mmCIF file of C-alpha atoms in Angstrom:
data_model
loop_
_atom_site.group_PDB
_atom_site.id
_atom_site.type_symbol
_atom_site.label_atom_id
_atom_site.label_comp_id
_atom_site.label_asym_id
_atom_site.label_seq_id
_atom_site.Cartn_x
_atom_site.Cartn_y
_atom_site.Cartn_z
ATOM 1 C CA TYR A 1 72.899 77.651 112.866
ATOM 2 C CA VAL A 2 71.919 79.877 109.979
ATOM 3 C CA ARG A 3 68.664 77.947 109.533
ATOM 4 C CA LYS A 4 67.519 79.224 112.930
ATOM 5 C CA LEU A 5 68.059 82.894 112.022
ATOM 6 C CA ASP A 6 65.475 85.251 110.604
ATOM 7 C CA ILE A 7 67.343 86.697 107.621
ATOM 8 C CA LYS A 8 65.306 88.238 104.858
ATOM 9 C CA PRO A 9 66.589 87.825 101.295
ATOM 10 C CA CYS A 10 68.399 90.555 99.388
ATOM 11 C CA ARG A 11 65.947 92.569 97.282
ATOM 12 C CA GLY A 12 68.484 93.398 94.612
ATOM 13 C CA CYS A 13 67.532 97.056 94.953
ATOM 14 C CA ARG A 14 71.174 98.224 94.840
ATOM 15 C CA ALA A 15 70.507 100.915 97.493
ATOM 16 C CA CYS A 16 73.662 99.713 99.235
ATOM 17 C CA ASP A 17 75.673 100.809 96.176
ATOM 18 C CA THR A 18 75.394 104.402 97.373
ATOM 19 C CA THR A 19 75.156 103.955 101.143
ATOM 20 C CA GLY A 20 77.056 100.765 101.946
ATOM 21 C CA ARG A 21 74.135 99.763 104.134
ATOM 22 C CA CYS A 22 71.344 97.305 103.527
ATOM 23 C CA ILE A 23 67.890 98.901 103.558
ATOM 24 C CA ILE A 24 66.176 95.795 104.900
ATOM 25 C CA PRO A 25 64.899 96.612 108.392
ATOM 26 C CA ASP A 26 66.515 94.954 111.374
ATOM 27 C CA ASP A 27 66.530 91.199 111.221
ATOM 28 C CA ASP A 28 69.079 88.704 112.475
ATOM 29 C CA MET A 29 71.543 89.748 109.771
ATOM 30 C CA SER A 30 72.495 92.766 111.895
ATOM 31 C CA SER A 31 74.072 90.493 114.509
ATOM 32 C CA VAL A 32 75.693 88.376 111.787
ATOM 33 C CA TYR A 33 77.390 91.465 110.318
ATOM 34 C CA GLU A 34 78.753 92.335 113.771
ATOM 35 C CA LYS A 35 80.086 88.829 114.364
ATOM 36 C CA ILE A 36 81.743 88.610 110.959
ATOM 37 C CA GLU A 37 83.293 92.075 111.314
ATOM 38 C CA THR A 38 84.870 91.244 114.660
ATOM 39 C CA CYS A 39 86.025 87.657 114.193
ATOM 40 C CA ASN A 40 89.561 86.590 113.408
ATOM 41 C CA ILE A 41 88.490 83.146 112.211
ATOM 42 C CA ILE A 42 85.335 81.969 110.494
ATOM 43 C CA ILE A 43 84.521 78.446 109.399
ATOM 44 C CA VAL A 44 81.500 77.896 107.191
ATOM 45 C CA SER A 45 80.139 74.364 107.344
ATOM 46 C CA THR A 46 77.324 73.221 105.087
ATOM 47 C CA PRO A 47 75.868 70.416 103.038
ATOM 48 C CA LEU A 48 76.001 70.741 99.260
ATOM 49 C CA TYR A 49 72.601 71.154 97.590
ATOM 50 C CA PHE A 50 72.559 70.842 93.796
ATOM 51 C CA CYS A 51 76.225 71.936 93.660
ATOM 52 C CA ASN A 52 75.468 75.039 95.720
ATOM 53 C CA LEU A 53 74.725 76.425 99.163
ATOM 54 C CA PRO A 54 71.427 75.673 100.900
ATOM 55 C CA ALA A 55 68.948 78.545 100.564
ATOM 56 C CA GLN A 56 69.329 79.811 104.141
ATOM 57 C CA LEU A 57 73.095 80.181 103.818
ATOM 58 C CA LYS A 58 72.803 81.657 100.320
ATOM 59 C CA VAL A 59 70.513 84.374 101.732
ATOM 60 C CA LEU A 60 73.213 85.263 104.280
ATOM 61 C CA VAL A 61 75.874 85.402 101.551
ATOM 62 C CA ASP A 62 73.644 87.529 99.304
ATOM 63 C CA ARG A 63 72.970 89.974 102.132
ATOM 64 C CA SER A 64 76.725 90.618 102.174
ATOM 65 C CA GLN A 65 76.264 92.630 98.977
ATOM 66 C CA CYS A 66 76.361 95.803 101.055
ATOM 67 C CA TYR A 67 79.900 94.892 102.167
ATOM 68 C CA TRP A 68 80.869 94.343 98.534
ATOM 69 C CA ALA A 69 79.532 97.831 97.786
ATOM 70 C CA ARG A 70 81.457 99.274 100.743
ATOM 71 C CA LYS A 71 84.685 97.655 99.647
ATOM 72 C CA TYR A 72 84.598 98.035 95.871
ATOM 73 C CA LEU A 73 82.251 100.920 95.078
ATOM 74 C CA LEU A 74 82.570 103.183 98.111
ATOM 75 C CA GLU A 75 86.057 102.097 99.248
ATOM 76 C CA ILE A 76 85.014 102.131 102.905
ATOM 77 C CA LYS A 77 87.324 100.249 105.247
ATOM 78 C CA SER A 78 86.043 98.302 108.230
ATOM 79 C CA LYS A 79 85.985 100.444 111.367
ATOM 80 C CA LYS A 80 86.225 97.564 113.811
ATOM 81 C CA SER A 81 89.443 98.060 115.767
ATOM 82 C CA LYS A 82 89.414 94.526 117.190
ATOM 83 C CA VAL A 83 90.786 93.121 113.922
ATOM 84 C CA LYS A 84 92.378 96.256 112.497
ATOM 85 C CA GLY A 85 95.731 95.454 110.974
ATOM 86 C CA GLN A 86 95.353 91.746 111.649
ATOM 87 C CA ARG A 87 94.945 89.015 109.091
ATOM 88 C CA ARG A 88 91.736 87.095 109.270
ATOM 89 C CA LEU A 89 91.304 83.516 108.101
ATOM 90 C CA GLY A 90 88.398 81.442 106.896
ATOM 91 C CA GLY A 91 87.803 77.764 106.446
ATOM 92 C CA PHE A 92 85.136 75.851 104.599
ATOM 93 C CA ILE A 93 83.660 72.437 105.351
ATOM 94 C CA CYS A 94 81.244 71.032 102.801
ATOM 95 C CA VAL A 95 79.596 67.625 102.634
ATOM 96 C CA GLY A 96 77.811 66.168 99.626
ATOM 97 C CA ALA A 97 76.469 62.904 98.289
ATOM 98 C CA GLY A 98 78.329 63.054 94.983
ATOM 99 C CA LYS A 99 81.569 61.184 94.474
ATOM 100 C CA SER A 100 83.439 63.893 92.529
ATOM 101 C CA LYS A 101 85.093 66.864 94.201
ATOM 102 C CA LYS A 102 84.436 68.793 90.967
ATOM 103 C CA LEU A 103 80.850 69.154 92.179
ATOM 104 C CA PHE A 104 82.155 71.516 94.887
ATOM 105 C CA GLN A 105 84.034 73.981 92.650
ATOM 106 C CA GLY A 106 81.203 76.521 92.350
ATOM 107 C CA VAL A 107 80.324 76.550 96.029
ATOM 108 C CA LYS A 108 83.993 76.946 96.977
ATOM 109 C CA GLN A 109 84.221 79.969 94.691
ATOM 110 C CA THR A 110 81.111 81.464 96.307
ATOM 111 C CA ILE A 111 82.628 81.084 99.779
ATOM 112 C CA LYS A 112 85.924 82.583 98.598
ATOM 113 C CA TYR A 113 84.091 85.680 97.315
ATOM 114 C CA PHE A 114 82.018 85.835 100.506
ATOM 115 C CA PHE A 115 85.173 85.826 102.629
ATOM 116 C CA ASN A 116 86.830 88.366 100.353
ATOM 117 C CA VAL A 117 84.225 91.084 100.878
ATOM 118 C CA TYR A 118 84.924 90.871 104.608
ATOM 119 C CA ASN A 119 88.722 90.805 104.113
ATOM 120 C CA ILE A 120 88.944 87.218 105.293
ATOM 121 C CA ASN A 121 91.583 85.055 103.603
ATOM 122 C CA TYR A 122 90.409 81.626 102.453
ATOM 123 C CA PHE A 123 92.822 79.392 104.340
ATOM 124 C CA ASP A 124 91.744 75.815 103.731
ATOM 125 C CA ASP A 125 88.791 73.522 103.318
ATOM 126 C CA LEU A 126 87.503 70.056 104.009
ATOM 127 C CA ILE A 127 85.430 68.663 101.165
ATOM 128 C CA VAL A 128 83.638 65.410 101.959
ATOM 129 C CA THR A 129 82.031 63.295 99.263
ATOM 130 C CA GLY A 130 79.739 60.283 99.447
ATOM 131 C CA ILE A 131 77.651 61.383 102.436
ATOM 132 C CA ASP A 132 73.913 61.313 101.658
ATOM 133 C CA ILE A 133 72.049 60.425 104.848
ATOM 134 C CA LYS A 134 71.311 62.995 107.541
ATOM 135 C CA GLY A 135 73.547 62.402 110.560
ATOM 136 C CA GLU A 136 75.775 59.919 108.700
ATOM 137 C CA ILE A 137 78.795 62.190 109.127
ATOM 138 C CA ARG A 138 78.631 61.781 112.920
ATOM 139 C CA ASN A 139 79.643 58.136 112.581
ATOM 140 C CA ASN A 140 82.766 58.830 110.545
ATOM 141 C CA LEU A 141 85.501 59.460 113.098
ATOM 142 C CA ALA A 142 88.151 60.108 110.434
ATOM 143 C CA ILE A 143 86.151 62.982 108.940
ATOM 144 C CA LEU A 144 85.365 64.400 112.382
ATOM 145 C CA LYS A 145 89.078 64.300 113.172
ATOM 146 C CA ASP A 146 89.844 66.070 109.872
ATOM 147 C CA ALA A 147 87.332 68.801 110.772
ATOM 148 C CA PHE A 148 88.947 69.218 114.181
ATOM 149 C CA LEU A 149 92.399 69.403 112.584
ATOM 150 C CA LEU A 150 91.211 72.053 110.123
ATOM 151 C CA GLY A 151 90.063 74.219 113.021
ATOM 152 C CA LYS A 152 93.319 73.605 114.844
ATOM 153 C CA LYS A 153 95.442 74.517 111.780
ATOM 154 C CA ILE A 154 93.526 77.751 111.281
ATOM 155 C CA SER A 155 93.813 78.654 114.968
ATOM 156 C CA GLU A 156 97.537 77.987 115.059
ATOM 157 C CA LYS A 157 98.099 79.958 111.841
ATOM 158 C CA ILE A 158 96.125 82.992 113.052
ATOM 159 C CA VAL A 159 98.125 83.093 116.278
ATOM 160 C CA ARG A 160 101.440 82.952 114.361
ATOM 161 C CA ILE A 161 100.587 85.627 111.795
ATOM 162 C CA ASN A 162 98.993 88.070 114.231
ATOM 163 C CA LYS A 163 101.798 88.071 116.822
#
């Protein structure tokens, strides 16, 4: 749970533009970088707040600016051999109270860019509308099944493409 992590916000100092490293002293983001670098699959699951990510998750995404700098300014490739040469896939699950899926367009684009800086391909998503009460999603077996199936589809695809 991102809300349980101590991740300080990006300062916008742009120091990472020349080093590819964030200058913020060690916080929980260090372990997040490691996990994202070494995973083959990532699924981001979040509620929608005012057509965007909740603050805690947005801080994590913003702290990925150093990876954007590595990739696009410094052209540094990931050194993690565990996923070298393999395709990596990402999924997105987002739940919101609104009835229109158009409300999710901006947040989906943010997640796509977030995945891109880590060389993770946006595979699929599950967008759920009309959920406004905390815990309400737990009572909807159809949505829970859809979430399970999303994870299963991503897992099966990653096995096939990385053989």
